[in-house]
Short mmCIF file of C-alpha atoms in Angstrom, two decimals:
data_model
loop_
_atom_site.label_atom_id
_atom_site.label_comp_id
_atom_site.label_asym_id
_atom_site.label_seq_id
_atom_site.Cartn_x
_atom_site.Cartn_y
_atom_site.Cartn_z
CA MET P 189 0.16 0.04 -0.14
CA ASN P 190 1.87 2.55 -1.22
CA ASN P 191 0.13 4.86 -3.16
CA THR P 192 -1.57 7.71 -2.96
CA LEU P 193 -4.98 8.73 -4.02
CA VAL P 194 -6.11 11.69 -5.30
CA ILE P 195 -9.79 12.57 -5.44
CA GLY P 196 -10.59 15.13 -8.02
CA ALA P 197 -9.69 15.51 -12.32
CA GLY P 198 -9.48 18.47 -12.54
CA VAL P 199 -6.32 20.76 -13.23
CA SER P 200 -5.44 21.24 -9.26
CA GLY P 201 -5.80 16.62 -9.22
CA LEU P 202 -4.22 16.43 -12.53
CA SER P 203 -0.96 18.19 -11.72
CA ALA P 204 -0.87 16.58 -8.56
CA ALA P 205 -0.73 13.50 -9.40
CA GLN P 206 1.49 13.67 -12.01
CA GLU P 207 4.58 14.83 -9.70
CA ILE P 208 3.08 12.41 -7.38
CA ALA P 209 3.47 9.88 -9.79
CA ARG P 210 7.06 10.60 -10.36
CA TYR P 211 7.87 8.58 -6.49
CA GLN P 212 5.14 6.58 -5.80
CA PRO P 213 1.80 5.30 -7.66
CA ALA P 214 -0.89 8.28 -7.90
CA VAL P 215 -4.62 7.05 -8.45
CA VAL P 216 -7.16 9.62 -9.14
CA ILE P 217 -10.91 9.53 -8.15
CA ASP P 218 -13.50 11.75 -9.66
CA ARG P 219 -17.54 11.14 -9.70
CA LEU P 220 -17.59 13.60 -12.64
CA PRO P 221 -16.60 10.66 -15.99
CA VAL P 222 -14.39 12.57 -17.09
CA ILE P 223 -11.90 15.00 -16.40
CA GLY P 224 -11.52 18.92 -15.72
CA GLY P 225 -13.47 19.43 -12.82
CA THR P 226 -16.00 22.20 -12.15
CA HIS P 227 -13.76 25.12 -13.36
CA SER P 228 -12.60 23.08 -16.62
CA SER P 229 -13.80 21.18 -19.09
CA TYR P 230 -12.86 17.41 -20.62
CA GLU P 231 -12.63 20.06 -23.90
CA ASP P 232 -9.64 22.17 -22.63
CA GLU P 233 -6.39 22.13 -23.97
CA PHE P 234 -4.58 22.61 -19.98
CA ALA P 235 -6.47 20.37 -18.90
CA ILE P 236 -5.93 17.44 -21.77
CA SER P 237 -2.43 17.85 -21.93
CA LEU P 238 -2.00 17.46 -18.24
CA LYS P 239 -4.23 13.89 -18.54
CA ARG P 240 -1.66 12.57 -21.28
CA ASN P 241 1.23 13.59 -19.18
CA CYS P 242 -0.81 11.79 -15.73
CA ASP P 243 -0.83 8.67 -18.23
CA GLN P 244 2.66 8.57 -19.29
CA ALA P 245 3.81 8.87 -16.07
CA GLY P 246 1.60 5.62 -14.87
CA VAL P 247 -1.39 7.57 -13.15
CA LYS P 248 -4.94 4.70 -13.33
CA PHE P 249 -7.88 6.80 -13.03
CA ILE P 250 -11.25 6.14 -11.69
CA LEU P 251 -13.84 8.12 -12.75
CA GLY P 252 -17.70 8.68 -12.99
CA SER P 253 -17.17 6.95 -8.69
CA THR P 254 -18.49 9.38 -6.47
CA ALA P 255 -15.63 8.94 -3.22
CA LEU P 256 -17.71 9.28 0.32
CA ARG P 257 -15.44 8.08 3.04
CA TRP P 258 -11.84 8.15 3.97
CA SER P 259 -11.13 5.71 7.08
CA THR P 260 -8.21 6.23 8.97
CA GLU P 261 -6.76 2.48 8.66
CA GLN P 262 -6.28 4.37 5.49
CA ARG P 263 -8.37 3.35 3.00
CA LEU P 264 -11.09 5.30 0.49
CA LEU P 265 -15.02 4.53 0.66
CA VAL P 266 -15.79 5.02 -3.35
CA VAL P 267 -19.70 4.04 -5.31
CA GLY P 268 -19.13 3.61 -8.42
CA PRO P 269 -21.19 2.37 -11.16
CA THR P 270 -19.79 -1.36 -10.98
CA GLY P 271 -19.90 -1.26 -7.06
CA ILE P 272 -19.11 0.32 -3.06
CA GLU P 273 -15.12 -1.37 -3.06
CA TRP P 274 -12.20 0.18 -0.45
CA LEU P 275 -9.20 1.73 -1.78
CA PRO P 276 -6.28 1.31 -0.31
CA GLY P 277 -3.56 4.04 0.32
CA GLN P 278 -0.29 5.39 2.34
CA HIS P 279 -2.26 9.29 1.56
CA LEU P 280 -5.12 10.74 0.44
CA VAL P 281 -4.93 14.56 -1.56
CA TYR P 282 -7.65 15.88 -2.01
CA ALA P 283 -8.36 18.04 -5.08
CA GLY P 284 -12.35 18.68 -5.42
CA GLY P 285 -12.76 22.02 -6.47
CA TYR P 286 -14.40 24.62 -5.12
CA ARG P 287 -17.39 26.53 -4.60
CA PRO P 288 -19.32 29.93 -3.81
CA SER P 289 -19.96 30.89 -0.37
CA THR P 290 -23.99 30.59 -0.30
CA GLN P 291 -26.16 32.62 -0.07
CA ALA P 292 -26.48 32.36 4.28
CA GLU P 293 -21.85 32.36 4.07
CA LEU P 294 -22.83 35.85 2.83
CA GLY P 295 -25.04 36.99 4.99
CA ILE P 296 -27.42 37.93 3.22
CA LEU P 297 -30.85 37.81 4.45
CA GLY P 298 -34.19 36.47 3.52
CA ASP P 299 -36.40 33.58 2.37
CA ARG P 300 -34.63 30.99 -0.47
CA LEU P 301 -35.84 32.40 -3.59
CA GLY P 302 -36.41 31.08 -7.44
CA GLY P 303 -33.91 32.77 -9.06
CA VAL P 304 -30.53 32.95 -6.83
CA LEU P 305 -28.07 30.39 -7.63
CA ALA P 306 -24.46 30.03 -7.25
CA CYS P 307 -22.22 30.26 -10.04
CA THR P 308 -21.93 26.65 -10.75
CA LEU P 309 -25.22 25.38 -11.78
CA ALA P 310 -25.90 29.00 -13.37
CA HIS P 311 -22.87 28.17 -15.58
CA HIS P 312 -24.78 24.99 -17.07
CA PHE P 313 -27.43 26.51 -17.41
CA LEU P 314 -27.01 29.09 -19.66
CA GLU P 315 -24.66 27.38 -21.94
CA THR P 316 -27.83 25.09 -22.13
CA GLY P 317 -28.93 28.02 -22.86
CA ILE P 318 -31.88 27.89 -19.94
CA GLN P 319 -32.36 32.38 -19.94
CA LEU P 320 -31.42 33.27 -16.31
CA GLY P 321 -32.90 36.45 -16.13
CA ARG P 322 -33.15 39.60 -17.06
CA GLN P 323 -32.19 41.45 -15.04
CA VAL P 324 -29.66 39.64 -13.31
CA VAL P 325 -27.10 41.05 -10.15
CA ILE P 326 -23.99 39.22 -10.38
CA LEU P 327 -22.28 38.97 -6.89
CA GLY P 328 -18.54 38.83 -6.77
CA ASN P 329 -15.77 39.85 -9.67
CA GLY P 330 -13.25 36.53 -10.34
CA ASN P 331 -13.13 34.14 -12.79
CA SER P 332 -16.73 32.65 -12.24
CA ALA P 333 -17.84 35.19 -12.79
CA ARG P 334 -16.53 36.64 -15.28
CA GLN P 335 -17.37 33.68 -17.45
CA ILE P 336 -21.37 34.14 -16.58
CA GLY P 337 -21.61 38.11 -17.38
CA LYS P 338 -20.55 37.14 -20.72
CA LEU P 339 -22.45 34.69 -21.36
CA LEU P 340 -25.31 36.57 -19.65
CA VAL P 341 -24.52 39.83 -22.27
CA LYS P 342 -25.25 37.76 -25.17
CA GLN P 343 -28.88 36.44 -24.10
CA GLY P 344 -29.21 40.13 -23.72
CA SER P 345 -29.65 40.06 -19.85
CA GLN P 346 -28.89 43.70 -18.18
CA VAL P 347 -26.10 42.90 -16.11
CA THR P 348 -25.47 44.39 -12.46
CA VAL P 349 -23.04 43.65 -10.63
CA LEU P 350 -21.28 44.05 -6.78
CA PRO P 351 -17.65 43.30 -6.88
CA MET P 352 -17.49 42.39 -3.32
CA ASP P 353 -14.05 42.03 -2.18
CA ILE P 354 -12.04 42.01 -5.67
CA GLN P 355 -13.07 45.49 -7.02
CA ASP P 356 -10.62 46.44 -9.71
CA PRO P 357 -11.55 45.88 -13.33
CA ARG P 358 -14.36 46.75 -14.05
CA PRO P 359 -16.10 44.24 -16.58
CA ASP P 360 -17.59 45.33 -19.66
CA TYR P 361 -20.56 43.17 -19.21
CA ALA P 362 -21.04 45.27 -16.13
CA ASP P 363 -24.46 48.06 -17.53
CA GLY P 364 -24.32 48.99 -12.68
CA TRP P 365 -20.89 48.63 -11.14
CA TRP P 366 -21.47 48.65 -7.35
CA PRO P 367 -18.02 48.66 -6.19
CA GLY P 368 -17.98 48.58 -1.80
CA TRP P 369 -21.52 47.85 -1.64
CA LYS P 370 -22.73 44.56 0.20
CA PRO P 371 -25.63 42.49 -0.64
CA LEU P 372 -28.36 42.84 2.79
CA HIS P 373 -31.54 41.34 1.51
CA ALA P 374 -32.98 39.61 -1.01
CA HIS P 375 -36.89 40.54 -0.91
CA GLY P 376 -39.25 38.60 -3.71
CA LYS P 377 -42.43 36.06 -2.77
CA GLY P 378 -41.35 33.32 -3.84
CA ARG P 379 -38.79 34.11 -6.59
CA VAL P 380 -36.77 37.20 -6.03
CA ARG P 381 -37.59 40.74 -6.90
CA GLU P 382 -34.78 42.71 -6.13
CA VAL P 383 -31.17 42.60 -3.80
CA VAL P 384 -31.35 45.79 -0.25
CA VAL P 385 -27.78 46.17 -0.80
CA GLY P 386 -26.08 48.48 2.09
CA LYS P 387 -22.44 51.16 1.91
CA GLU P 388 -21.71 52.80 5.22
CA ASP P 389 -24.75 54.03 6.24
CA MET P 390 -26.30 53.72 2.65
CA VAL P 391 -29.31 51.57 1.77
CA GLU P 392 -30.29 51.42 -1.87
CA ARG P 393 -32.41 47.80 -3.09
CA ILE P 394 -31.40 46.34 -6.35
CA LEU P 395 -34.21 45.74 -8.90
CA CYS P 396 -33.68 42.01 -10.18
CA ASP P 397 -34.97 38.49 -11.28
CA ALA P 398 -31.80 36.97 -10.89
CA VAL P 399 -28.42 36.90 -8.90
CA ILE P 400 -25.47 35.04 -9.31
CA LEU P 401 -23.72 33.95 -5.78
CA ALA P 402 -20.17 33.72 -7.41
CA ALA P 403 -18.39 35.87 -4.05
CA ARG P 404 -15.76 34.71 -1.66
CA MET P 405 -14.66 30.94 -2.86
CA LYS P 406 -14.52 28.03 -0.46
CA PRO P 407 -13.18 24.60 -1.21
CA LEU P 408 -15.92 21.86 -1.35
CA ARG P 409 -15.38 18.69 1.29
CA ASN P 410 -17.72 16.47 0.80
CA VAL P 411 -15.86 12.77 1.70
CA ASP P 412 -16.31 12.40 5.31
CA GLY P 413 -13.05 12.14 7.28
CA ALA P 414 -10.99 14.29 4.87
CA VAL P 415 -13.41 17.62 6.45
CA PHE P 416 -11.36 19.46 8.69
CA GLU P 417 -7.63 20.19 7.60
CA GLN P 418 -6.09 19.85 11.52
CA GLU P 419 -8.52 16.26 11.99
CA SER P 420 -7.97 14.39 8.61
CA HIS P 421 -5.77 12.10 8.90
CA LYS P 422 -2.94 11.56 6.50
CA VAL P 423 -4.80 13.81 3.85
CA THR P 424 -3.72 16.53 2.28
CA PHE P 425 -5.70 19.65 0.85
CA ALA P 426 -5.04 21.07 -2.95
CA GLN P 427 -7.32 23.81 -3.37
CA SER P 428 -6.35 27.64 -4.17
CA PRO P 429 -9.82 28.88 -3.72
CA ASP P 430 -8.90 32.11 -4.75
CA ASP P 431 -11.19 32.63 -8.08
CA MET P 432 -8.29 34.87 -9.32
CA LEU P 433 -6.39 32.92 -10.29
CA THR P 434 -5.51 31.12 -13.95
CA LEU P 435 -5.09 27.17 -14.45
CA GLU P 436 -1.63 27.53 -15.61
CA GLN P 437 -1.06 28.70 -10.92
CA ARG P 438 -3.10 25.99 -10.05
CA SER P 439 -1.83 23.97 -11.41
CA THR P 440 1.50 25.19 -10.41
CA ILE P 441 0.19 25.21 -6.51
CA ALA P 442 -0.82 21.68 -6.75
CA ARG P 443 2.52 20.26 -8.12
CA GLN P 444 4.24 22.94 -4.42
CA VAL P 445 1.78 21.43 -2.88
CA ALA P 446 2.02 17.36 -4.28
CA SER P 447 5.84 17.71 -4.11
CA GLN P 448 5.65 18.51 0.34
CA LEU P 449 3.89 16.06 0.13
CA ILE P 450 6.23 14.05 -1.51
CA ASN P 451 9.56 15.04 0.65
CA GLU P 452 7.03 14.92 3.66
CA ILE P 453 6.56 10.66 2.62
CA ARG P 454 10.65 10.49 2.28
CA ARG P 455 11.97 12.14 5.10
CA GLN P 456 9.73 9.29 7.43
CA LYS P 457 11.08 7.14 5.09
CA THR P 458 14.38 7.80 6.21
CA MET J 245 -21.59 13.83 -29.19
CA LYS J 246 -21.91 16.37 -26.73
CA VAL J 247 -24.71 16.16 -23.96
CA SER J 248 -25.24 19.10 -22.45
CA SER J 249 -26.72 18.48 -17.86
CA PRO J 250 -26.51 20.12 -14.83
CA ILE J 251 -22.73 18.71 -13.86
CA GLY J 252 -21.71 20.00 -16.95
CA ASP J 253 -21.47 19.11 -20.41
CA LEU J 254 -19.76 14.76 -21.46
CA PRO J 255 -18.98 13.60 -24.11
CA PHE J 256 -20.78 10.85 -26.24
CA LYS J 257 -19.30 8.42 -28.00
CA PRO J 258 -21.55 5.56 -29.61
CA THR J 259 -20.47 1.88 -29.97
CA LYS J 260 -23.25 -0.10 -31.82
CA ILE J 261 -26.29 0.47 -33.19
CA ARG J 262 -29.44 -1.91 -33.15
CA VAL J 263 -32.92 -2.30 -34.09
CA HIS J 264 -34.99 -5.33 -31.23
CA GLU J 265 -38.73 -4.71 -31.86
CA GLY J 266 -39.14 -2.08 -33.22
CA VAL J 267 -36.37 0.07 -30.93
CA PHE J 268 -33.41 1.80 -31.91
CA HIS J 269 -30.65 1.20 -29.57
CA LEU J 270 -27.49 3.72 -29.10
CA ASP J 271 -24.73 2.49 -27.37
CA GLY J 272 -21.71 4.06 -25.85
CA ASN J 273 -20.07 6.52 -23.28
CA MET J 274 -20.40 9.12 -22.33
CA GLY J 275 -16.57 9.61 -20.94
CA ALA J 276 -16.41 6.46 -18.21
CA TRP J 277 -19.93 5.89 -18.08
CA PRO J 278 -21.63 3.10 -19.62
CA ALA J 279 -24.80 4.98 -21.56
CA HIS J 280 -28.00 3.79 -23.95
CA VAL J 281 -30.32 5.32 -25.53
CA GLN J 282 -33.00 4.00 -26.59
CA ILE J 283 -35.33 5.58 -29.63
CA GLU J 284 -38.56 4.60 -30.58
CA LEU J 285 -41.13 5.38 -33.25
CA ALA J 286 -43.06 8.02 -31.09
CA ASP J 287 -39.22 10.05 -31.21
CA LEU J 288 -38.38 9.52 -34.38
CA CYS J 289 -41.62 11.15 -35.53
CA ASP J 290 -40.61 14.15 -32.74
CA ILE J 291 -37.46 14.57 -34.32
CA ALA J 292 -39.20 14.52 -37.65
CA TYR J 293 -41.28 17.21 -36.74
CA LEU J 294 -38.48 19.25 -35.63
CA ILE J 295 -36.40 18.65 -38.52
CA ARG J 296 -39.55 19.53 -40.78
CA HIS J 297 -38.15 22.06 -42.65
CA VAL J 298 -34.56 20.09 -44.21
CA LEU J 299 -36.59 17.70 -44.57
CA LEU J 300 -39.00 19.14 -46.40
CA GLY J 301 -36.29 20.51 -48.44
CA VAL J 302 -34.67 17.62 -48.83
CA LEU J 303 -38.11 16.25 -50.49
CA GLY J 304 -38.60 20.06 -52.25
CA GLY J 305 -35.43 18.71 -54.29
CA ILE J 306 -36.87 15.94 -54.56
CA LEU J 307 -39.29 16.14 -56.27
CA ALA J 308 -38.11 18.93 -58.75
CA ILE J 309 -34.89 16.38 -59.42
CA ILE J 310 -37.79 13.67 -60.69
CA ALA J 311 -40.05 16.45 -62.52
CA ILE J 312 -36.87 17.69 -64.32
CA ALA J 313 -36.18 14.49 -65.52
CA LEU J 314 -39.44 13.48 -66.55
CA LEU J 315 -39.43 16.87 -68.88
CA LEU J 316 -35.78 16.34 -70.09
CA LYS J 317 -37.28 12.40 -71.19
CA LYS J 318 -40.85 14.02 -72.84
#
């Protein structure tokens, strides 16, 4: 059992696996049946080149299978189309991507209204051609928000941006631009109708029929036993929730994390 | 082929097509997942309706070619 299990076949997972495979066997597991992860795609040239490098390095892939639990006996419970199995592993590298903060995490009061969507889901809907709204408020100004904004403009939607933490630069697609303003409350009956925003002692209302949550990314943690960094046994997290990073930068960070892990394993052996 | 879904775009690579009891069966893979599409007569009618303009154009073209051929023969 000298292999390392890597959860996530996105850019970070592929990069980490390639780095690890230089020293010991690596197995990549992903719930999706293709590489690329949430923030890339199976058609992305960079992801394809990483997969090619992994194949050359002898990395094994278990795609379309969901990792559920990492036990202290260093086994990973995986459920896939062919059944349930425990995979033994010396170490687990978690590269499960990231997600935007929820309405509650952003401190926005109000009911759970229709039309309030996480940017990851909104992106898929937009690519399918579904119109999310005519007057859309985007919370955030990172790469995810920018992808959404461009697609919304193509659909003819009017876009208002609350950049939150990432104030610069103002994107071309923003019809409304509210730097320094915070979302306070979402109003509506069934579907969102307006967002109340505040800045210092000022309060304003922005009429809208959709709100896209694309601010303050958080690492996804959905494998039992690999949730908390301090409490997880033999787990290394290779996630970069900074939404301004390019794929290449994510790859570099994941390689550095994997490299540190290899050095640690080597040190323990000697 | 590409299939869009809430979990992202997935490839669909057909590997086998067969007809069994009046139903088309298209086997293939969506990445690592085996996939299977059943196309019944009603589905073919729906598809034909969706591409009716193309079908009418093709039919019109065929009829025009036949008419020209008949005229030339006379």
